[in-house]
């Protein structure tokens, strides 16, 4: 019989989302495989499959990269094409990994994988040092305001576990990172193939006195990463049970994007501007006195106000910006270039409006971080500063203050494809 207390502890453990990025053949998939293998997070049938696949390829060791390379093309080429999501847990924390592709043509996939991450793992080949792809992925991590970065200097076994090589890479990366707004950077020398400093210390690098990668992942402080000041509650749906027991119940359900929402708080409903007081906060597990991100709750109000999907509940004295003109840093996802003044669906929290690309202000060369104000054509994987105009006002915050209310996506109105993602300036 499962111990109820232990089950509750498993449910309540903090969740860390992290993304991995690096150039092709830097060993991302092997590193994730090593994390899963050494932390005992692999089922025996999975292990049997990759052991058989490794033998079939004529390898003497288990190819741990096969744990994440799920697509047939990836297994054949030994590369990652799509974003592969994996879940594992330790007694201290739960983890969701987004293994992002290394090729330049899959920049959009990294943006997708990193958009919800608390932390980014940047892999660097110890033999090659900081290369263009390292800079590209680090810039995207900075652009997406990922609060924590761990630079894993991999393949230390191929440079004889040299402390000098490690120090040179740290110095080179630190010089480059000084140009970007990244709050917390840590460095770990590892060998994903042999497991040094991934889960266990190993004996090959006694000169490194820092934490292992897993120890960093388990202990890094993320609870203060959420914005707990600006209360934003986008309404996803209205709950009306129409039953005798809950005949007059009207709840507004959604996920708390930021801030804290308490019973008795005086709130405003946007866009109407009507004010009311929070009467109760309901969850699947019972009623609460307060809610905070990323909790999903249903809220009732003291007054009978017309509230619907796409509306936002905020504090009376702390409200977002209302505007139809939006300035965003945008990554273009689609094979087809952006059409000048074409209309797209714009999705912002639970709200959807029509929008038009008014102007491409400049594009960014991700390798040099230089601005190009001449080339105005947005092609796949391009990152640019863009001005949009919407048909209805939106209630927005800057992305650096709020990653939920500060982000948008554009959707093609004919194909329903997501063509771009943007961070509001």
CSV table of N, CA, C and O in Angstrom, one decimal, residues 104 106-112 114 133 135-144 328-334 338 359-367 369-373 375-387 419-423 425:
chain,number,residue,atom,x,y,z
A,104,UNK,N,21.0,25.2,-37.1
A,104,UNK,CA,20.6,26.6,-37.3
A,104,UNK,C,19.1,26.6,-37.8
A,104,UNK,O,18.3,27.4,-37.3
A,106,UNK,N,16.7,24.9,-37.1
A,106,UNK,CA,15.7,24.6,-36.1
A,106,UNK,C,15.6,25.6,-34.9
A,106,UNK,O,15.2,25.2,-33.8
A,107,UNK,N,16.1,26.8,-35.2
A,107,UNK,CA,16.0,27.8,-34.1
A,107,UNK,C,14.6,28.0,-33.5
A,107,UNK,O,14.5,28.2,-32.3
A,108,UNK,N,13.6,27.9,-34.4
A,108,UNK,CA,12.2,28.1,-34.0
A,108,UNK,C,11.9,27.0,-32.9
A,108,UNK,O,11.1,27.3,-32.0
A,109,UNK,N,12.4,25.8,-33.1
A,109,UNK,CA,12.1,24.7,-32.1
A,109,UNK,C,12.7,25.1,-30.8
A,109,UNK,O,12.1,24.7,-29.7
A,110,UNK,N,13.9,25.7,-30.8
A,110,UNK,CA,14.5,26.1,-29.5
A,110,UNK,C,13.6,27.1,-28.8
A,110,UNK,O,13.4,27.1,-27.6
A,111,UNK,N,13.1,28.1,-29.6
A,111,UNK,CA,12.3,29.1,-29.0
A,111,UNK,C,11.0,28.5,-28.3
A,111,UNK,O,10.6,28.8,-27.2
A,112,UNK,N,10.5,27.5,-29.0
A,112,UNK,CA,9.3,26.8,-28.5
A,112,UNK,C,9.7,26.0,-27.2
A,112,UNK,O,8.9,26.1,-26.2
A,114,UNK,N,12.1,26.6,-25.1
A,114,UNK,CA,12.6,27.4,-24.0
A,114,UNK,C,11.6,28.4,-23.5
A,114,UNK,O,11.8,29.0,-22.5
A,133,UNK,N,26.9,28.7,-32.7
A,133,UNK,CA,25.7,28.1,-32.2
A,133,UNK,C,25.6,28.4,-30.7
A,133,UNK,O,24.5,28.5,-30.2
A,135,UNK,N,26.6,31.0,-29.1
A,135,UNK,CA,26.2,32.4,-29.0
A,135,UNK,C,24.7,32.5,-29.4
A,135,UNK,O,24.0,33.2,-28.7
A,136,UNK,N,24.3,31.8,-30.4
A,136,UNK,CA,22.9,31.9,-30.9
A,136,UNK,C,22.0,31.4,-29.8
A,136,UNK,O,21.0,32.1,-29.4
A,137,UNK,N,22.3,30.2,-29.2
A,137,UNK,CA,21.4,29.7,-28.2
A,137,UNK,C,21.4,30.5,-26.9
A,137,UNK,O,20.4,30.7,-26.2
A,138,UNK,N,22.6,31.1,-26.6
A,138,UNK,CA,22.6,31.9,-25.4
A,138,UNK,C,21.9,33.2,-25.6
A,138,UNK,O,21.2,33.6,-24.6
A,139,UNK,N,21.9,33.7,-26.8
A,139,UNK,CA,21.2,35.0,-27.1
A,139,UNK,C,19.7,34.7,-27.0
A,139,UNK,O,18.9,35.5,-26.4
A,140,UNK,N,19.2,33.6,-27.5
A,140,UNK,CA,17.8,33.2,-27.4
A,140,UNK,C,17.4,33.0,-26.0
A,140,UNK,O,16.3,33.5,-25.6
A,141,UNK,N,18.2,32.4,-25.2
A,141,UNK,CA,17.9,32.2,-23.8
A,141,UNK,C,17.8,33.6,-23.1
A,141,UNK,O,16.9,33.8,-22.2
A,142,UNK,N,18.7,34.5,-23.4
A,142,UNK,CA,18.6,35.9,-22.9
A,142,UNK,C,17.4,36.6,-23.4
A,142,UNK,O,16.7,37.2,-22.6
A,143,UNK,N,17.0,36.4,-24.6
A,143,UNK,CA,15.9,37.1,-25.2
A,143,UNK,C,14.6,36.6,-24.5
A,143,UNK,O,13.7,37.4,-24.3
A,144,UNK,N,14.5,35.3,-24.2
A,144,UNK,CA,13.4,34.7,-23.6
A,144,UNK,C,13.4,34.9,-22.1
A,144,UNK,O,12.5,34.4,-21.4
A,328,UNK,N,7.1,44.2,-30.4
A,328,UNK,CA,7.6,42.9,-30.0
A,328,UNK,C,8.9,42.5,-30.6
A,328,UNK,O,9.2,43.0,-31.7
A,329,UNK,N,9.7,41.7,-29.9
A,329,UNK,CA,10.8,40.9,-30.5
A,329,UNK,C,10.2,39.6,-30.9
A,329,UNK,O,9.6,38.9,-30.1
A,330,UNK,N,10.3,39.3,-32.2
A,330,UNK,CA,9.5,38.2,-32.8
A,330,UNK,C,10.5,37.2,-33.5
A,330,UNK,O,11.4,37.6,-34.1
A,331,UNK,N,10.2,35.9,-33.3
A,331,UNK,CA,10.8,34.9,-34.0
A,331,UNK,C,9.8,34.3,-35.0
A,331,UNK,O,8.7,33.9,-34.6
A,332,UNK,N,10.2,34.3,-36.3
A,332,UNK,CA,9.3,33.8,-37.3
A,332,UNK,C,9.5,32.3,-37.5
A,332,UNK,O,10.6,31.8,-37.7
A,333,UNK,N,8.4,31.6,-37.4
A,333,UNK,CA,8.4,30.1,-37.4
A,333,UNK,C,8.1,29.5,-38.8
A,333,UNK,O,8.5,28.3,-39.0
A,334,UNK,N,7.4,30.2,-39.6
A,334,UNK,CA,6.8,29.6,-40.8
A,334,UNK,C,7.8,29.5,-42.0
A,334,UNK,O,8.7,30.4,-42.2
A,338,UNK,N,6.9,36.4,-43.9
A,338,UNK,CA,5.8,37.2,-43.4
A,338,UNK,C,5.3,38.1,-44.6
A,338,UNK,O,6.2,38.7,-45.3
A,359,UNK,N,5.2,47.1,-39.2
A,359,UNK,CA,6.5,47.5,-39.6
A,359,UNK,C,7.5,46.5,-39.0
A,359,UNK,O,7.4,46.1,-37.9
A,360,UNK,N,8.6,46.2,-39.8
A,360,UNK,CA,9.7,45.4,-39.3
A,360,UNK,C,10.8,46.5,-39.1
A,360,UNK,O,11.3,47.1,-40.0
A,361,UNK,N,11.1,46.7,-37.8
A,361,UNK,CA,12.0,47.8,-37.4
A,361,UNK,C,13.4,47.4,-37.8
A,361,UNK,O,14.2,48.2,-38.4
A,362,UNK,N,13.9,46.3,-37.3
A,362,UNK,CA,15.2,45.7,-37.6
A,362,UNK,C,15.2,44.2,-37.4
A,362,UNK,O,14.4,43.7,-36.6
A,363,UNK,N,16.1,43.6,-38.1
A,363,UNK,CA,16.4,42.1,-37.8
A,363,UNK,C,17.7,42.0,-37.0
A,363,UNK,O,18.5,42.9,-37.1
A,364,UNK,N,17.8,40.9,-36.3
A,364,UNK,CA,19.0,40.7,-35.5
A,364,UNK,C,19.8,39.6,-36.0
A,364,UNK,O,19.3,38.5,-36.3
A,365,UNK,N,21.1,39.8,-36.3
A,365,UNK,CA,22.1,38.8,-36.6
A,365,UNK,C,22.4,38.1,-35.3
A,365,UNK,O,23.2,38.7,-34.5
A,366,UNK,N,21.9,36.9,-35.1
A,366,UNK,CA,22.1,36.2,-33.8
A,366,UNK,C,23.5,35.9,-33.5
A,366,UNK,O,24.0,35.8,-32.4
A,367,UNK,N,24.3,35.7,-34.6
A,367,UNK,CA,25.7,35.3,-34.4
A,367,UNK,C,26.6,36.5,-33.9
A,367,UNK,O,27.5,36.3,-33.2
A,369,UNK,N,25.0,39.6,-33.0
A,369,UNK,CA,24.1,40.5,-32.2
A,369,UNK,C,24.0,41.9,-32.8
A,369,UNK,O,23.5,42.8,-32.1
A,370,UNK,N,24.3,42.0,-34.1
A,370,UNK,CA,24.2,43.3,-34.8
A,370,UNK,C,22.8,43.4,-35.3
A,370,UNK,O,22.1,42.5,-35.7
A,371,UNK,N,22.3,44.7,-35.4
A,371,UNK,CA,21.0,45.0,-36.0
A,371,UNK,C,21.1,45.3,-37.5
A,371,UNK,O,22.0,46.0,-37.9
A,372,UNK,N,20.2,44.7,-38.3
A,372,UNK,CA,20.1,45.0,-39.7
A,372,UNK,C,18.8,45.7,-40.0
A,372,UNK,O,17.7,45.2,-39.9
A,373,UNK,N,19.0,47.0,-40.3
A,373,UNK,CA,17.8,47.9,-40.5
A,373,UNK,C,17.4,47.9,-42.0
A,373,UNK,O,16.4,48.6,-42.4
A,375,UNK,N,17.3,45.0,-44.3
A,375,UNK,CA,16.6,43.8,-44.7
A,375,UNK,C,15.3,43.7,-43.8
A,375,UNK,O,15.3,43.5,-42.6
A,376,UNK,N,14.1,43.9,-44.5
A,376,UNK,CA,12.9,43.9,-43.8
A,376,UNK,C,12.0,42.7,-44.0
A,376,UNK,O,10.9,42.6,-43.6
A,377,UNK,N,12.6,41.7,-44.7
A,377,UNK,CA,11.8,40.5,-45.0
A,377,UNK,C,12.0,39.5,-43.9
A,377,UNK,O,13.1,39.1,-43.6
A,378,UNK,N,10.9,39.0,-43.3
A,378,UNK,CA,10.9,38.0,-42.2
A,378,UNK,C,10.8,36.6,-42.8
A,378,UNK,O,9.8,36.2,-43.3
A,379,UNK,N,11.9,35.9,-42.7
A,379,UNK,CA,11.9,34.5,-43.1
A,379,UNK,C,12.0,33.5,-41.9
A,379,UNK,O,12.3,34.0,-40.8
A,380,UNK,N,11.9,32.2,-42.2
A,380,UNK,CA,11.9,31.3,-41.1
A,380,UNK,C,13.1,31.4,-40.2
A,380,UNK,O,14.2,31.5,-40.8
A,381,UNK,N,12.9,31.4,-38.9
A,381,UNK,CA,14.0,31.4,-37.9
A,381,UNK,C,14.6,32.8,-37.7
A,381,UNK,O,15.4,33.0,-36.9
A,382,UNK,N,14.1,33.8,-38.5
A,382,UNK,CA,14.5,35.2,-38.3
A,382,UNK,C,14.0,35.7,-37.0
A,382,UNK,O,12.9,35.4,-36.5
A,383,UNK,N,14.8,36.6,-36.3
A,383,UNK,CA,14.4,37.2,-35.1
A,383,UNK,C,14.5,38.7,-35.4
A,383,UNK,O,15.5,39.2,-35.8
A,384,UNK,N,13.4,39.4,-35.1
A,384,UNK,CA,13.3,40.8,-35.5
A,384,UNK,C,12.4,41.6,-34.5
A,384,UNK,O,11.6,41.0,-33.8
A,385,UNK,N,12.7,42.9,-34.5
A,385,UNK,CA,11.8,43.8,-33.7
A,385,UNK,C,10.7,44.3,-34.7
A,385,UNK,O,11.0,44.8,-35.8
A,386,UNK,N,9.4,44.1,-34.3
A,386,UNK,CA,8.3,44.3,-35.2
A,386,UNK,C,7.2,45.1,-34.4
A,386,UNK,O,7.0,44.9,-33.2
A,387,UNK,N,6.5,45.9,-35.2
A,387,UNK,CA,5.4,46.7,-34.6
A,387,UNK,C,4.1,46.1,-35.2
A,387,UNK,O,4.0,45.9,-36.4
A,419,UNK,N,2.6,30.9,-36.8
A,419,UNK,CA,3.7,31.4,-37.7
A,419,UNK,C,4.8,32.2,-36.9
A,419,UNK,O,5.9,32.4,-37.5
A,420,UNK,N,4.5,32.7,-35.7
A,420,UNK,CA,5.5,33.5,-35.0
A,420,UNK,C,5.1,33.5,-33.5
A,420,UNK,O,4.0,33.3,-33.1
A,421,UNK,N,6.2,33.8,-32.7
A,421,UNK,CA,6.0,34.0,-31.3
A,421,UNK,C,6.7,35.3,-31.0
A,421,UNK,O,7.8,35.6,-31.6
A,422,UNK,N,6.2,36.1,-30.1
A,422,UNK,CA,6.8,37.4,-29.8
A,422,UNK,C,6.8,37.8,-28.3
A,422,UNK,O,6.0,37.3,-27.5
A,423,UNK,N,7.9,38.5,-28.0
A,423,UNK,CA,8.1,39.0,-26.6
A,423,UNK,C,7.8,40.5,-26.6
A,423,UNK,O,8.5,41.2,-27.3
A,425,UNK,N,8.0,44.3,-25.9
A,425,UNK,CA,9.0,45.3,-25.4
A,425,UNK,C,8.3,46.3,-24.5
A,425,UNK,O,7.2,46.8,-24.9
